[in-house]
């Protein structure tokens, strides 16, 4: 299920890499949330950004409000132009989410999007996936593991759920980061190990608690 409150906040972006981003309104200001690994050099305070809109790339600059270090794969940006119209509220919180429940994520895998026409007001239609929240760590940064096949391009997108299964109450619980990989031995034609390995997608999506994005804004004193 993809409510307009999520759809109108989700964007196909190009920074140092292609990926997904989404907006949040915090204390009256709009912020663009994405995955830190999509950004260029870690010390840049201003970064070039392109956002896909009306079937073309619009170029601009984003201010880095906060960027995770080490494991924490979250970045918070500000751009000069408002991206999401007012009137599409979401709650940025893990709230009442529980292990085992359905969660959703949207984005642009392998640079793909679809055209949903006038209802999307120029935005490229994202792809939607659903999974089950498998585990949440108690250590910091807080990691959410989802039983779902993540793909390249979903990074930076919102991981969300519906409070009490009410589609009118979307909660963004986290920021999609990556998928868990494991090495697998490469065998030769006779089935013997070659000494080489390849990494395969285990089917577990990794996301980080949205609270870390909110903390970046609080440290900067909001808008």
mmCIF file of C-alpha atoms in Angstrom:
data_model
loop_
_atom_site.group_PDB
_atom_site.id
_atom_site.type_symbol
_atom_site.label_atom_id
_atom_site.label_comp_id
_atom_site.label_asym_id
_atom_site.label_seq_id
_atom_site.Cartn_x
_atom_site.Cartn_y
_atom_site.Cartn_z
ATOM 1 C CA UNK A 1 0.000 0.000 0.000
ATOM 2 C CA UNK A 2 1.422 3.359 -1.087
ATOM 3 C CA UNK A 3 -0.482 6.319 0.394
ATOM 4 C CA UNK A 4 -0.072 9.782 -1.109
ATOM 5 C CA UNK A 5 1.523 10.906 2.184
ATOM 6 C CA UNK A 6 4.466 8.646 1.345
ATOM 7 C CA UNK A 7 4.358 8.846 -2.472
ATOM 8 C CA UNK A 8 4.544 12.655 -2.569
ATOM 9 C CA UNK A 9 7.505 12.588 -0.193
ATOM 10 C CA UNK A 10 9.625 10.073 -2.114
ATOM 11 C CA UNK A 11 12.165 11.189 -4.740
ATOM 12 C CA UNK A 12 14.515 9.627 -7.265
ATOM 13 C CA UNK A 13 17.879 11.334 -6.658
ATOM 14 C CA UNK A 14 21.395 11.331 -7.993
ATOM 15 C CA UNK A 15 24.226 12.379 -5.689
ATOM 16 C CA UNK A 16 27.535 10.511 -5.943
ATOM 17 C CA UNK A 17 25.285 7.525 -6.673
ATOM 18 C CA UNK A 18 21.700 7.007 -7.783
ATOM 19 C CA UNK A 19 19.195 6.249 -5.066
ATOM 20 C CA UNK A 20 16.094 7.308 -3.196
ATOM 21 C CA UNK A 21 15.340 10.111 -0.745
ATOM 22 C CA UNK A 22 12.285 11.327 1.133
ATOM 23 C CA UNK A 23 11.138 14.496 2.843
ATOM 24 C CA UNK A 24 10.199 15.156 6.460
ATOM 25 C CA UNK A 25 8.776 18.301 8.000
ATOM 26 C CA UNK A 26 10.499 19.046 11.297
ATOM 27 C CA UNK A 27 9.677 22.168 13.322
ATOM 28 C CA UNK A 28 8.263 23.925 10.293
ATOM 29 C CA UNK A 29 11.175 23.197 7.947
ATOM 30 C CA UNK A 30 11.491 20.559 5.240
ATOM 31 C CA UNK A 31 14.442 18.156 5.218
ATOM 32 C CA UNK A 32 15.498 15.581 2.662
ATOM 33 C CA UNK A 33 16.530 12.237 4.163
ATOM 34 C CA UNK A 34 18.622 9.648 2.357
ATOM 35 C CA UNK A 35 21.429 7.103 2.846
ATOM 36 C CA UNK A 36 24.855 8.523 3.671
ATOM 37 C CA UNK A 37 26.666 6.178 1.291
ATOM 38 C CA UNK A 38 25.016 7.923 -1.673
ATOM 39 C CA UNK A 39 26.820 11.183 -0.888
ATOM 40 C CA UNK A 40 30.259 12.246 -2.135
ATOM 41 C CA UNK A 41 33.278 13.041 0.105
ATOM 42 C CA UNK A 42 32.333 12.877 3.802
ATOM 43 C CA UNK A 43 33.494 16.377 4.753
ATOM 44 C CA UNK A 44 31.570 18.318 2.094
ATOM 45 C CA UNK A 45 28.993 20.712 3.553
ATOM 46 C CA UNK A 46 27.459 21.481 0.160
ATOM 47 C CA UNK A 47 26.873 18.670 -2.337
ATOM 48 C CA UNK A 48 25.520 18.645 -5.896
ATOM 49 C CA UNK A 49 22.182 16.908 -6.219
ATOM 50 C CA UNK A 50 19.864 16.021 -9.061
ATOM 51 C CA UNK A 51 16.193 15.189 -8.591
ATOM 52 C CA UNK A 52 14.117 13.518 -11.292
ATOM 53 C CA UNK A 53 10.938 15.472 -12.007
ATOM 54 C CA UNK A 54 8.740 15.828 -15.080
ATOM 55 C CA UNK A 55 10.881 13.257 -16.922
ATOM 56 C CA UNK A 56 14.100 15.229 -16.555
ATOM 57 C CA UNK A 57 16.923 15.701 -14.073
ATOM 58 C CA UNK A 58 16.804 19.000 -12.178
ATOM 59 C CA UNK A 59 20.204 20.061 -10.842
ATOM 60 C CA UNK A 60 20.922 21.961 -7.658
ATOM 61 C CA UNK A 61 22.879 22.007 -4.433
ATOM 62 C CA UNK A 62 22.028 20.538 -1.052
ATOM 63 C CA UNK A 63 23.335 21.533 2.363
ATOM 64 C CA UNK A 64 24.401 18.615 4.526
ATOM 65 C CA UNK A 65 22.666 19.070 7.894
ATOM 66 C CA UNK A 66 23.975 15.805 9.281
ATOM 67 C CA UNK A 67 25.653 12.657 8.087
ATOM 68 C CA UNK A 68 26.166 9.384 9.873
ATOM 69 C CA UNK A 69 29.647 8.103 10.579
ATOM 70 C CA UNK A 70 30.769 4.528 10.694
ATOM 71 C CA UNK A 71 27.861 2.124 10.516
ATOM 72 C CA UNK A 72 25.092 4.750 10.637
ATOM 73 C CA UNK A 73 23.978 5.110 7.012
ATOM 74 C CA UNK A 74 21.764 8.200 7.214
ATOM 75 C CA UNK A 75 22.184 11.706 5.779
ATOM 76 C CA UNK A 76 19.964 14.745 6.296
ATOM 77 C CA UNK A 77 19.967 17.475 3.621
ATOM 78 C CA UNK A 78 18.319 20.840 2.944
ATOM 79 C CA UNK A 79 17.535 22.151 -0.519
ATOM 80 C CA UNK A 80 16.429 25.651 -1.459
ATOM 81 C CA UNK A 81 13.078 24.653 -2.979
ATOM 82 C CA UNK A 82 10.254 22.973 -1.134
ATOM 83 C CA UNK A 83 9.709 19.520 -2.601
ATOM 84 C CA UNK A 84 6.503 18.228 -1.000
ATOM 85 C CA UNK A 85 3.322 20.300 -0.763
ATOM 86 C CA UNK A 86 1.914 20.864 2.706
ATOM 87 C CA UNK A 87 -0.980 18.691 3.778
ATOM 88 C CA UNK A 88 0.629 15.251 3.544
ATOM 89 C CA UNK A 89 1.539 14.471 7.163
ATOM 90 C CA UNK A 90 3.578 11.504 8.299
ATOM 91 C CA UNK A 91 4.916 10.568 11.713
ATOM 92 C CA UNK A 92 8.664 9.975 11.891
ATOM 93 C CA UNK A 93 8.910 7.364 14.624
ATOM 94 C CA UNK A 94 9.193 3.638 15.212
ATOM 95 C CA UNK A 95 6.116 4.200 17.368
ATOM 96 C CA UNK A 96 4.264 0.978 18.042
ATOM 97 C CA UNK A 97 5.999 -1.124 15.401
ATOM 98 C CA UNK A 98 6.619 -4.693 16.542
ATOM 99 C CA UNK A 99 8.725 -7.596 15.355
ATOM 100 C CA UNK A 100 6.799 -9.739 12.900
ATOM 101 C CA UNK A 101 4.521 -7.078 11.486
ATOM 102 C CA UNK A 102 4.352 -5.946 7.874
ATOM 103 C CA UNK A 103 6.501 -3.002 6.844
ATOM 104 C CA UNK A 104 6.865 -1.340 3.449
ATOM 105 C CA UNK A 105 9.601 0.437 1.505
ATOM 106 C CA UNK A 106 9.618 2.337 -1.780
ATOM 107 C CA UNK A 107 12.321 3.462 -4.173
ATOM 108 C CA UNK A 108 13.855 3.262 -7.612
ATOM 109 C CA UNK A 109 15.652 -0.085 -8.077
ATOM 110 C CA UNK A 110 18.209 -0.193 -10.884
ATOM 111 C CA UNK A 111 17.170 3.385 -11.864
ATOM 112 C CA UNK A 112 13.685 2.172 -12.754
ATOM 113 C CA UNK A 113 10.456 4.110 -12.325
ATOM 114 C CA UNK A 114 6.961 4.072 -13.817
ATOM 115 C CA UNK A 115 4.669 6.801 -15.078
ATOM 116 C CA UNK A 116 1.433 7.014 -13.081
ATOM 117 C CA UNK A 117 0.368 10.146 -14.914
ATOM 118 C CA UNK A 118 -1.443 13.160 -13.520
ATOM 119 C CA UNK A 119 -2.050 11.843 -9.971
ATOM 120 C CA UNK A 120 1.712 11.860 -9.348
ATOM 121 C CA UNK A 121 2.106 15.500 -10.426
ATOM 122 C CA UNK A 122 5.377 15.013 -12.304
ATOM 123 C CA UNK A 123 6.979 12.605 -9.852
ATOM 124 C CA UNK A 124 8.308 9.293 -11.169
ATOM 125 C CA UNK A 125 6.351 6.377 -9.752
ATOM 126 C CA UNK A 126 8.458 4.351 -7.318
ATOM 127 C CA UNK A 127 8.459 0.611 -6.800
ATOM 128 C CA UNK A 128 6.857 -0.744 -3.637
ATOM 129 C CA UNK A 129 7.951 -3.753 -1.602
ATOM 130 C CA UNK A 130 6.649 -5.353 1.580
ATOM 131 C CA UNK A 131 8.395 -7.459 4.191
ATOM 132 C CA UNK A 132 8.209 -8.538 7.802
ATOM 133 C CA UNK A 133 10.194 -6.776 10.499
ATOM 134 C CA UNK A 134 12.489 -9.594 11.610
ATOM 135 C CA UNK A 135 14.568 -8.000 14.345
ATOM 136 C CA UNK A 136 15.567 -4.700 15.955
ATOM 137 C CA UNK A 137 18.848 -4.180 17.783
ATOM 138 C CA UNK A 138 18.948 -2.603 21.232
ATOM 139 C CA UNK A 139 22.432 -1.168 20.671
ATOM 140 C CA UNK A 140 23.200 2.146 18.979
ATOM 141 C CA UNK A 141 22.805 2.899 16.166
ATOM 142 C CA UNK A 142 19.506 1.076 16.164
ATOM 143 C CA UNK A 143 19.231 -1.295 13.212
ATOM 144 C CA UNK A 144 16.037 -2.739 11.759
ATOM 145 C CA UNK A 145 16.269 -6.026 9.862
ATOM 146 C CA UNK A 146 13.476 -6.798 7.415
ATOM 147 C CA UNK A 147 12.745 -10.116 5.737
ATOM 148 C CA UNK A 148 12.534 -8.691 2.212
ATOM 149 C CA UNK A 149 14.673 -8.759 -0.911
ATOM 150 C CA UNK A 150 16.239 -5.306 -1.154
ATOM 151 C CA UNK A 151 17.778 -4.173 -4.450
ATOM 152 C CA UNK A 152 20.252 -1.531 -5.528
ATOM 153 C CA UNK A 153 18.427 1.804 -5.794
ATOM 154 C CA UNK A 154 16.133 1.476 -2.771
ATOM 155 C CA UNK A 155 18.914 2.920 -0.575
ATOM 156 C CA UNK A 156 17.777 6.104 1.156
ATOM 157 C CA UNK A 157 14.086 5.345 0.860
ATOM 158 C CA UNK A 158 11.556 5.329 3.707
ATOM 159 C CA UNK A 159 10.752 2.168 5.637
ATOM 160 C CA UNK A 160 7.207 2.648 6.873
ATOM 161 C CA UNK A 161 4.230 0.950 8.464
ATOM 162 C CA UNK A 162 0.642 1.753 9.365
ATOM 163 C CA UNK A 163 -0.263 2.296 12.982
ATOM 164 C CA UNK A 164 -3.084 -0.086 13.908
ATOM 165 C CA UNK A 165 -3.180 -1.042 10.192
ATOM 166 C CA UNK A 166 -4.784 2.322 9.471
ATOM 167 C CA UNK A 167 -3.696 3.608 6.026
ATOM 168 C CA UNK A 168 -4.426 7.131 7.232
ATOM 169 C CA UNK A 169 -1.634 6.864 9.825
ATOM 170 C CA UNK A 170 1.663 6.173 8.023
ATOM 171 C CA UNK A 171 4.696 6.022 10.308
ATOM 172 C CA UNK A 172 8.211 6.230 8.868
ATOM 173 C CA UNK A 173 10.241 3.935 11.094
ATOM 174 C CA UNK A 174 13.591 3.985 9.352
ATOM 175 C CA UNK A 175 15.862 4.757 6.417
ATOM 176 C CA UNK A 176 16.695 1.945 3.998
ATOM 177 C CA UNK A 177 20.445 1.335 3.854
ATOM 178 C CA UNK A 178 21.466 -1.893 2.137
ATOM 179 C CA UNK A 179 21.004 -5.641 2.201
ATOM 180 C CA UNK A 180 22.929 -8.206 4.167
ATOM 181 C CA UNK A 181 25.435 -10.109 2.013
ATOM 182 C CA UNK A 182 27.308 -13.336 2.634
ATOM 183 C CA UNK A 183 30.249 -14.840 0.718
ATOM 184 C CA UNK A 184 29.671 -18.020 -1.268
ATOM 185 C CA UNK A 185 32.390 -20.202 -2.736
ATOM 186 C CA UNK A 186 32.781 -20.365 -6.509
ATOM 187 C CA UNK A 187 33.048 -23.934 -7.762
ATOM 188 C CA UNK A 188 34.604 -25.179 -10.957
ATOM 189 C CA UNK A 189 32.910 -27.456 -13.508
ATOM 190 C CA UNK A 190 33.707 -30.522 -11.389
ATOM 191 C CA UNK A 191 32.279 -28.978 -8.231
ATOM 192 C CA UNK A 192 35.632 -28.282 -6.580
ATOM 193 C CA UNK A 193 36.318 -25.003 -4.766
ATOM 194 C CA UNK A 194 38.257 -22.463 -6.839
ATOM 195 C CA UNK A 195 39.319 -20.331 -3.880
ATOM 196 C CA UNK A 196 37.166 -17.453 -5.166
ATOM 197 C CA UNK A 197 33.986 -16.188 -3.560
ATOM 198 C CA UNK A 198 31.011 -14.066 -4.597
ATOM 199 C CA UNK A 199 28.676 -12.125 -2.353
ATOM 200 C CA UNK A 200 24.995 -12.941 -2.536
ATOM 201 C CA UNK A 201 21.930 -11.139 -1.265
ATOM 202 C CA UNK A 202 20.676 -12.973 1.843
ATOM 203 C CA UNK A 203 17.190 -11.489 1.575
ATOM 204 C CA UNK A 204 17.514 -9.322 4.675
ATOM 205 C CA UNK A 205 17.076 -5.580 4.252
ATOM 206 C CA UNK A 206 19.022 -3.334 6.647
ATOM 207 C CA UNK A 207 17.568 -0.006 7.769
ATOM 208 C CA UNK A 208 18.361 2.500 10.514
ATOM 209 C CA UNK A 209 15.965 4.037 13.028
ATOM 210 C CA UNK A 210 14.538 7.359 11.816
ATOM 211 C CA UNK A 211 15.293 8.849 15.244
ATOM 212 C CA UNK A 212 18.914 9.259 14.152
ATOM 213 C CA UNK A 213 17.828 11.621 11.363
ATOM 214 C CA UNK A 214 15.794 13.652 13.845
ATOM 215 C CA UNK A 215 18.822 13.869 16.132
ATOM 216 C CA UNK A 216 20.905 15.438 13.334
ATOM 217 C CA UNK A 217 18.321 18.210 13.002
ATOM 218 C CA UNK A 218 18.148 18.760 16.766
ATOM 219 C CA UNK A 219 21.927 19.112 16.996
ATOM 220 C CA UNK A 220 21.842 21.813 14.345
ATOM 221 C CA UNK A 221 19.084 23.635 16.172
ATOM 222 C CA UNK A 222 16.394 22.965 13.569
ATOM 223 C CA UNK A 223 15.847 25.390 10.692
#
